[in-house]
XYZ file of N, CA, C and O in Angstrom:
576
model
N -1.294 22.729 -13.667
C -1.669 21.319 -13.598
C -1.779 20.915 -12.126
O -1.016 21.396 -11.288
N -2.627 20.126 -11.850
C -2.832 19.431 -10.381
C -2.466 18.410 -10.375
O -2.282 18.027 -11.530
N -2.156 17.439 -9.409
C -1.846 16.395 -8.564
C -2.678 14.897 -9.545
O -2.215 13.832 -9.953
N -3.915 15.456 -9.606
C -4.744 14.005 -10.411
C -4.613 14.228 -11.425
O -4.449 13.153 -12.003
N -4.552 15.476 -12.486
C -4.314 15.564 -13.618
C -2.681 14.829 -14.159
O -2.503 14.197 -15.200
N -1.674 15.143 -13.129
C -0.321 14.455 -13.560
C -0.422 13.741 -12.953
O 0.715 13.671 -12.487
N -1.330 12.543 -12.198
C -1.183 11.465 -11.865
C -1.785 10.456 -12.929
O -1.250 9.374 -13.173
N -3.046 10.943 -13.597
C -3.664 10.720 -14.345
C -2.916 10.238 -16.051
O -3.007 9.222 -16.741
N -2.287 11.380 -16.190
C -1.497 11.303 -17.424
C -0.313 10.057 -16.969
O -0.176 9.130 -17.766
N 0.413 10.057 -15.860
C 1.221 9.249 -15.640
C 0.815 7.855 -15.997
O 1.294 7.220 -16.936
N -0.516 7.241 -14.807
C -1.430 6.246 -15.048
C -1.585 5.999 -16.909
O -1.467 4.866 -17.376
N -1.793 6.935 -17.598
C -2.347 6.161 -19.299
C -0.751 5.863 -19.441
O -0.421 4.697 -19.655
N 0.451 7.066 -19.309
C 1.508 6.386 -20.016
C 2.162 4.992 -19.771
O 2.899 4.355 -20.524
N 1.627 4.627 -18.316
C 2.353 3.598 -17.797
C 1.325 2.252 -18.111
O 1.462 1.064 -17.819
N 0.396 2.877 -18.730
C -1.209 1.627 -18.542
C -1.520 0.968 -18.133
O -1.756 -0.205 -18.419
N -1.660 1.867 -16.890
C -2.701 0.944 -15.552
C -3.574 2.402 -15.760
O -3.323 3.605 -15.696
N -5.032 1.334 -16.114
C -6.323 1.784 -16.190
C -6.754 2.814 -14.780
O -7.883 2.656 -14.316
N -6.115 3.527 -14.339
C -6.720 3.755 -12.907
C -7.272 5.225 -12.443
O -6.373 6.062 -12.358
N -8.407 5.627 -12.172
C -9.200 6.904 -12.261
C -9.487 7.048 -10.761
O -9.619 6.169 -9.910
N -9.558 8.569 -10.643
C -9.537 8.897 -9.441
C -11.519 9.014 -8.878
O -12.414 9.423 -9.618
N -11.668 8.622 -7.720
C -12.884 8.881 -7.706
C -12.634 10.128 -6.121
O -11.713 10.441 -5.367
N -13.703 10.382 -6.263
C -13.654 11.459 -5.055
C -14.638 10.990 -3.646
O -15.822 10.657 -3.582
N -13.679 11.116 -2.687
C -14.436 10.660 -1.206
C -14.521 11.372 -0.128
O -14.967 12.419 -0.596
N -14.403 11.552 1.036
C -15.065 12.485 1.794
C -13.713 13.299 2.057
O -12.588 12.817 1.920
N -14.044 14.813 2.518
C -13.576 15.532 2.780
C -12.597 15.886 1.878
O -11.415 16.021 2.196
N -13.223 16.110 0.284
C -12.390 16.360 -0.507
C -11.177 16.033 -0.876
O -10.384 16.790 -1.436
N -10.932 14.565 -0.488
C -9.676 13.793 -1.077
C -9.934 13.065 -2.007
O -11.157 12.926 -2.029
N -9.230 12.238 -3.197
C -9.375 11.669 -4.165
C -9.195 9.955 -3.887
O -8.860 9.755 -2.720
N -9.292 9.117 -4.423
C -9.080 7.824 -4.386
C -8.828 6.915 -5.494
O -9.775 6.191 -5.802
N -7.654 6.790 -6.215
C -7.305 5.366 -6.835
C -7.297 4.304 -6.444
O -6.522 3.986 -5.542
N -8.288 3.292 -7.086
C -8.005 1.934 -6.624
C -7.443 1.235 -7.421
O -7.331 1.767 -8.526
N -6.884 -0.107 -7.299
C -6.286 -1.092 -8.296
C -5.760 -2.468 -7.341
O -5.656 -2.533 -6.116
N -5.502 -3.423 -8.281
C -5.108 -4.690 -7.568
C -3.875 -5.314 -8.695
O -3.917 -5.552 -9.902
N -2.743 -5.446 -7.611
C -2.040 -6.085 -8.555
C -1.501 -8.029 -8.166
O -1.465 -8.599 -7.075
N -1.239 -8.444 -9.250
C -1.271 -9.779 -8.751
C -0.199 -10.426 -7.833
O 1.011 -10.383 -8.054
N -0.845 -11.082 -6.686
C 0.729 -11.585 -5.754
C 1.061 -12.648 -6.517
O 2.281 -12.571 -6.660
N 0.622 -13.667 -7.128
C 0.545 -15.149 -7.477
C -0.307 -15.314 -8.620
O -0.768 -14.257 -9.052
N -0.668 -16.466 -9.282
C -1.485 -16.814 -10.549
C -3.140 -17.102 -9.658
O -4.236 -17.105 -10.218
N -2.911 -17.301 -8.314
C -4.359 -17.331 -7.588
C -4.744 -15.906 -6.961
O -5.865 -15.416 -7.090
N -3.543 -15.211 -6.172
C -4.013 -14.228 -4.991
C -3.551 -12.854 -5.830
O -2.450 -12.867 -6.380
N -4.295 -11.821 -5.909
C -3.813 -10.049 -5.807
C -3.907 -9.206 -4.774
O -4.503 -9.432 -3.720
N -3.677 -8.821 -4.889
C -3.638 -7.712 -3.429
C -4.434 -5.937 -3.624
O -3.879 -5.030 -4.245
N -5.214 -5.865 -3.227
C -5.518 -4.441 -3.442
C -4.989 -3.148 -3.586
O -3.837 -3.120 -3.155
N -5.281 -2.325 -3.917
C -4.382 -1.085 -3.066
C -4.573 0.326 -3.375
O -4.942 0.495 -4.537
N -4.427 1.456 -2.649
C -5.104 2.571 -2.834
C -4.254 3.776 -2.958
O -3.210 3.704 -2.309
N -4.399 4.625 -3.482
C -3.838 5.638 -3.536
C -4.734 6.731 -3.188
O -5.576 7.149 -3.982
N -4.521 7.355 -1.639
C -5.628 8.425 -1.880
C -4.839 10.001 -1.719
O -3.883 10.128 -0.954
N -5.249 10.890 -2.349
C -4.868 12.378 -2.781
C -6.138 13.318 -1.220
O -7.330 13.263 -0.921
N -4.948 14.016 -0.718
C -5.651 14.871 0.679
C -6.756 15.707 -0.697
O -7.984 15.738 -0.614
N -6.027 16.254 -1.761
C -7.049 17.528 -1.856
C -5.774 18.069 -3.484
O -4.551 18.129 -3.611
N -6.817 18.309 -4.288
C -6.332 18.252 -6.090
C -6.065 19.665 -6.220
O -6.769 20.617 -6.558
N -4.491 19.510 -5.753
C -3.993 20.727 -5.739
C -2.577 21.225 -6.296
O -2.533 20.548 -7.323
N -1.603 21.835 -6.290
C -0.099 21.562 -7.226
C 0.194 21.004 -5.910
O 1.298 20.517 -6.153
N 0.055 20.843 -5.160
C 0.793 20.217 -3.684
C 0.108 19.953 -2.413
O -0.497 20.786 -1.739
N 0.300 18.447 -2.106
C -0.558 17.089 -1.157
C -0.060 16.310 -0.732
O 0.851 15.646 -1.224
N -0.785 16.167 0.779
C -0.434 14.955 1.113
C -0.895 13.504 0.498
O -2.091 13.477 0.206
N -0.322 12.547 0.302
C -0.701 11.352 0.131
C -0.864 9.771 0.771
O -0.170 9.581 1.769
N -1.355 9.093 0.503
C -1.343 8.059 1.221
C -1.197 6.648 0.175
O -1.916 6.530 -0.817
N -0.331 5.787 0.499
C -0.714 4.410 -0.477
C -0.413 3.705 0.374
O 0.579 3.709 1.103
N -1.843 2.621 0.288
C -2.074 1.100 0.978
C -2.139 0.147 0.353
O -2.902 0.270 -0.606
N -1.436 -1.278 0.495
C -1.674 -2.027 0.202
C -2.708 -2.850 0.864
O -2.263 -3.028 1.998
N -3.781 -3.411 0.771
C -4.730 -4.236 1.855
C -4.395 -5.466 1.843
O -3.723 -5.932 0.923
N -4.885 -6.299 3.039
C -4.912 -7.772 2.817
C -3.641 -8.813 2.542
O -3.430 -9.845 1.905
N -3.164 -8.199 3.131
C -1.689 -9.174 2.945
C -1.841 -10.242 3.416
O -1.215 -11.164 2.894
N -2.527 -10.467 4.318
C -2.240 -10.993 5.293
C -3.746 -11.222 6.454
O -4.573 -10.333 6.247
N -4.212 -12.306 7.654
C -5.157 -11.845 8.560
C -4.709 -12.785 9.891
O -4.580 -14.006 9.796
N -4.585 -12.361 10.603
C -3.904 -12.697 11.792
C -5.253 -13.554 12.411
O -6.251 -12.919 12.753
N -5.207 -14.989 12.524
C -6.236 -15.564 12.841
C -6.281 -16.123 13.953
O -7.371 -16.124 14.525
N -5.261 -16.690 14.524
C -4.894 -16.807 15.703
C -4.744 -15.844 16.994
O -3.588 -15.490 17.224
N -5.865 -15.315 17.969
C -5.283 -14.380 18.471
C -3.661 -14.637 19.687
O -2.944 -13.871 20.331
N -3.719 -16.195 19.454
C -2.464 -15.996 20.825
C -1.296 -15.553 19.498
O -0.371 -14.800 19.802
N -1.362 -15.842 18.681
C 0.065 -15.626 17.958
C 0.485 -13.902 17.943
O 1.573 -13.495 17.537
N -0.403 -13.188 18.368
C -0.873 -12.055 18.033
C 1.204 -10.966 18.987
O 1.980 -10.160 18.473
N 1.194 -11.336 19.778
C 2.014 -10.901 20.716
C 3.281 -10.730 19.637
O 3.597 -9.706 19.032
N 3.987 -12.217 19.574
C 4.794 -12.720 18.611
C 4.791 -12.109 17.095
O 5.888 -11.746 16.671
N 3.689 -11.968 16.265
C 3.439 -11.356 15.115
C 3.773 -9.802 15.214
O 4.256 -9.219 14.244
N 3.527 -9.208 16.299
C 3.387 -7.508 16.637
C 4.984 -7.100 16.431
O 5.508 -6.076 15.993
N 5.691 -8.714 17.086
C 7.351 -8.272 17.611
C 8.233 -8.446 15.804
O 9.202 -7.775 15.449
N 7.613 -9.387 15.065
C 7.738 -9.298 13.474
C 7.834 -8.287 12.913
O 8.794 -7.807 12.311
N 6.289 -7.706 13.179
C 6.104 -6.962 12.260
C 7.249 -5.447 13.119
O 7.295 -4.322 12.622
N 7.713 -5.688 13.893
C 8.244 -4.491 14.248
C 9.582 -4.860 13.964
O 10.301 -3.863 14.032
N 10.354 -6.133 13.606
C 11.326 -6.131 13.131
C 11.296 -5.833 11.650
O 12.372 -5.416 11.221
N 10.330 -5.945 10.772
C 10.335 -5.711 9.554
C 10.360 -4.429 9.024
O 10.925 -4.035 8.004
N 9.335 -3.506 10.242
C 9.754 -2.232 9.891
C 10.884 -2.002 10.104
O 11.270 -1.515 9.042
N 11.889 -2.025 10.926
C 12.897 -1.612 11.040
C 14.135 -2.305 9.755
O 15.174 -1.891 9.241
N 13.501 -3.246 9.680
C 14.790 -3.550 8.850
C 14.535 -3.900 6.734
O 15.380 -4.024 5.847
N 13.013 -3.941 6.693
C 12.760 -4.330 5.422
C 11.522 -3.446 4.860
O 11.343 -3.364 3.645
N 11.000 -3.041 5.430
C 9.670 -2.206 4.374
C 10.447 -1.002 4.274
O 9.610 -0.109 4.146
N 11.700 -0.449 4.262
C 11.799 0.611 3.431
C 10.998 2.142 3.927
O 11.020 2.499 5.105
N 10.345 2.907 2.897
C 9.415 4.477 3.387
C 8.286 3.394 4.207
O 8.115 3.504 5.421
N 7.779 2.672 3.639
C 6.330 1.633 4.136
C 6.247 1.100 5.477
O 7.233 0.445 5.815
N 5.481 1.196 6.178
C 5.030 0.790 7.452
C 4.259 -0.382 6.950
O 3.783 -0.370 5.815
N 4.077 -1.707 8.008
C 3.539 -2.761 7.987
C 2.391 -2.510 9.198
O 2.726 -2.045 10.288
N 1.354 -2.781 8.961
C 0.402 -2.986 10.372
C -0.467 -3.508 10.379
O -1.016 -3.822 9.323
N -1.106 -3.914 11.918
C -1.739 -4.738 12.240
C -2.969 -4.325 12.554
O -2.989 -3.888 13.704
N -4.448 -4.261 11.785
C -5.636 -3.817 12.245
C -6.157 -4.070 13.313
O -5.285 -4.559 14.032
N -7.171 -4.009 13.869
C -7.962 -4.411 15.319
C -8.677 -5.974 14.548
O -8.691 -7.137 14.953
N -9.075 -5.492 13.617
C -9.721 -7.055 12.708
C -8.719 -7.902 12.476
O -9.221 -8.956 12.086
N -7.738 -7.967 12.510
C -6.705 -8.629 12.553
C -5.719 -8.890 10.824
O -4.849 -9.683 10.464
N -6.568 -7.576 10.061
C -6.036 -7.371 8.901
C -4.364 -7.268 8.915
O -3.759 -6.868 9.910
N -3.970 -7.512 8.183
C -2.251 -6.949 8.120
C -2.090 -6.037 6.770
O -2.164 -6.578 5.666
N -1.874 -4.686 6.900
C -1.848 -4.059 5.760
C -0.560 -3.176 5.856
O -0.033 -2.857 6.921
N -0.024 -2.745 4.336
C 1.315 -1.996 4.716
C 0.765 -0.397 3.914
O -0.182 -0.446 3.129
N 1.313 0.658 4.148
C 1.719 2.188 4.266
C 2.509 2.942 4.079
O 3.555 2.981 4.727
N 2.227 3.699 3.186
C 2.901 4.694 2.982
C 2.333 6.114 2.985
O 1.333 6.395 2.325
N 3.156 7.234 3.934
C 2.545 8.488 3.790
C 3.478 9.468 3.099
O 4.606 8.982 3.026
N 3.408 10.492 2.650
C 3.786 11.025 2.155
C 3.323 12.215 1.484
O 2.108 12.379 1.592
N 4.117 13.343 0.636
C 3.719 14.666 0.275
C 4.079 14.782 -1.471
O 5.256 14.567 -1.760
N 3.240 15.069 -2.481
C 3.805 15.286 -3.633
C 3.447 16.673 -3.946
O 2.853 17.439 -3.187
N 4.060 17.049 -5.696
C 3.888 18.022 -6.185
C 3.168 17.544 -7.581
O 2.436 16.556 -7.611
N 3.448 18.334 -8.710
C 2.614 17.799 -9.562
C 3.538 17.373 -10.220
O 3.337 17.418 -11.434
N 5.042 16.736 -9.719
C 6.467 16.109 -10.242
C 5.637 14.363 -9.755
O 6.291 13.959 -8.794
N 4.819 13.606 -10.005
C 4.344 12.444 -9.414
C 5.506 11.231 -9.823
O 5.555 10.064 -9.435
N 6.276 11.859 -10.612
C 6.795 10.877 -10.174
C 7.631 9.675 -9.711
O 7.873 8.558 -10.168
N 8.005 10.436 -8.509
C 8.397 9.667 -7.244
C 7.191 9.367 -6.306
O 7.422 9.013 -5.149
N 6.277 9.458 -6.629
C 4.851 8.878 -5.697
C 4.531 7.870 -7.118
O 3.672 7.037 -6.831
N 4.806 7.801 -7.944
C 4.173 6.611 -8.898
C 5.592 5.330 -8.828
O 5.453 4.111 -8.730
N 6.865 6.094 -8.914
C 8.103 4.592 -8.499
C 7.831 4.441 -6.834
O 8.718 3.708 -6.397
N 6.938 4.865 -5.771
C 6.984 4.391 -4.463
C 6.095 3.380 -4.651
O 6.280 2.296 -4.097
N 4.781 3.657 -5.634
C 3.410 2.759 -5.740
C 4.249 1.934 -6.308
O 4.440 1.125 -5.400
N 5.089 1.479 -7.494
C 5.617 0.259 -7.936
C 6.764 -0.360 -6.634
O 6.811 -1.542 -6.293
N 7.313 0.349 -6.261
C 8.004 -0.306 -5.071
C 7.458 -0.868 -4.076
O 7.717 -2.032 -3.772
N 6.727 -0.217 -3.505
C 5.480 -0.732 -3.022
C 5.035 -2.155 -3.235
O 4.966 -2.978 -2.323
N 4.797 -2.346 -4.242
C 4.160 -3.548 -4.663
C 5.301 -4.763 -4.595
O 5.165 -5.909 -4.166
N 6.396 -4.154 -5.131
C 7.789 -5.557 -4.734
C 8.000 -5.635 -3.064
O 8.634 -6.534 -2.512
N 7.376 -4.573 -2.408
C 7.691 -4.611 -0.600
C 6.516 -5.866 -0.586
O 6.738 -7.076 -0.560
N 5.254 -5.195 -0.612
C 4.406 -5.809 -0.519
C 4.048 -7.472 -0.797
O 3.424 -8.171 0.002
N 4.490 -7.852 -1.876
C 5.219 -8.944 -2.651
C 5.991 -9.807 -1.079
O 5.459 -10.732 -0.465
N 7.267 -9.189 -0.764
C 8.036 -9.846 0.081
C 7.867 -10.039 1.392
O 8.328 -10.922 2.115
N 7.037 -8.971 1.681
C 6.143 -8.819 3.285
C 5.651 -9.865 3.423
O 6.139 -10.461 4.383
N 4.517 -10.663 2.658
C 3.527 -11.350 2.466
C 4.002 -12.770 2.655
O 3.382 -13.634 3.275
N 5.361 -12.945 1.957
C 6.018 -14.198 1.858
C 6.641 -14.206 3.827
O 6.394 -14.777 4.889
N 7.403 -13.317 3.339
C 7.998 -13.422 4.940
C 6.903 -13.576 6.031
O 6.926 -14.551 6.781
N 6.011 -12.687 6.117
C 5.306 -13.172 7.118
C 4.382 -14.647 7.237
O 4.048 -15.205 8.282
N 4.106 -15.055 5.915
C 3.742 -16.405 6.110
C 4.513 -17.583 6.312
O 4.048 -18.688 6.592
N 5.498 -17.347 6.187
C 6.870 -18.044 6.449
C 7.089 -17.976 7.578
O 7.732 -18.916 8.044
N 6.744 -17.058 8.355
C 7.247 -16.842 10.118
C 5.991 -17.292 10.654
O 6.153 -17.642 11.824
N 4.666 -17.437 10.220
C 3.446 -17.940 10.566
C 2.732 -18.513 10.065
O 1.655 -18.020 9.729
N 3.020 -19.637 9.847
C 2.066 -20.663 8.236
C 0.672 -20.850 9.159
O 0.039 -21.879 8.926
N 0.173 -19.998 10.123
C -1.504 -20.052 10.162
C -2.399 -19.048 10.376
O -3.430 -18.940 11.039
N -1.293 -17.810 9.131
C -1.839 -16.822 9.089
C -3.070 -16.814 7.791
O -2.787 -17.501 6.810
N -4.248 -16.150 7.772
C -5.002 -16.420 6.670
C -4.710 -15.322 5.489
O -4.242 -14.189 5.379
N -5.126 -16.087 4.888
C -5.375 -15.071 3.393
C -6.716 -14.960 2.507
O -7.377 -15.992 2.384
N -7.178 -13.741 1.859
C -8.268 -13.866 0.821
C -8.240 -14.275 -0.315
O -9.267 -14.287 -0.993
C-alpha cells in the first residue's frame, strides 16, 4: 500500500470528501477548506513529495490572515515569532512577501497516516487560534 492509497482510505473513513490530484514533480495534492466561523473558512493543503510506502509531507493552512499595513509589518514579524515559540506547536506561522499570513507543517510519513491525518485535524484547532490571536494583536489586519 502507498501513502495516497492509506491516506485515501483514511479520508472516506473519516468523511472528508478529499482526492489527491497530481502536480509537478511528481508530488500529490489534497485540497479542502474547513470552516473558521459561519462567514470565513480557511483553505488548506496537503501535499505528498512522491506515492510511495514512505514521504515527505507538507500541510498548509492559507489565508489566515493579510498583513495590510506595511508599517505594522516589523511588530507583526516579532508576534509571529513569539507564537512560534510558544503556541503553534509542530506548525510554523509565516509571513509571505504578499503579505499573506499562512501556517506549516513539514514532515515525513509511512503508510501508518495516521499521525499526519491527527496533525491535519490539529492543525485546524492551531489554525482556528492563530487567526483569533493575531487579529486581536492587530484589528487592521485583513481577511478573505
Amino acid at each position: 500500500m502507498t501513502i495516497l492509497a492509506a491516506l485515501d482510505q483514511k479520508f472516506q473513513e473519516k468523511g472528508m470528501p478529499l482526492k489527491s490530484h497530481p502536480i509537478q514533480n511528481g508530488q500529490y495534492l489534497y485540497q479542502g477548506k474547513f470552516n473558521l466561523d459561519k462567514v470565513h473558512s480557511l483553505p488548506f493543503g496537503v501535499v505528498i513529495a512522491k506515492d510511495e510506502s514512505e514521504s515527505d509531507f507538507q500541510i498548509s493552512y492559507r489565508k489566515l490572515a493579510y498583513l495590510n499595513n506595511y508599517a505594522d509589518k516589523v511588530n507583526l514579524l516579532e508576534l509571529i515569532n513569539e507564537l512560534n515559540q510558544t503556541k503553534t506547536f509542530y506548525y510554523t506561522l509565516c509571513l509571505a512577501g504578499d503579505g499573506e499570513i499562512f501556517l506549516r507543517l513539514l514532515g515525513r510519513s509511512t503508510t501508518d497516516v495516521k499521525p499526519l491525518y491527527e496533525m491535519l485535524v490539529i492543525g485546524s484547532n492551531i489554525a482556528k487560534v492563530m487567526t483569533a490571536e493575531l487579529k486581536s494583536k492587530f484589528p487592521s489586519l485583513g481577511v478573505e
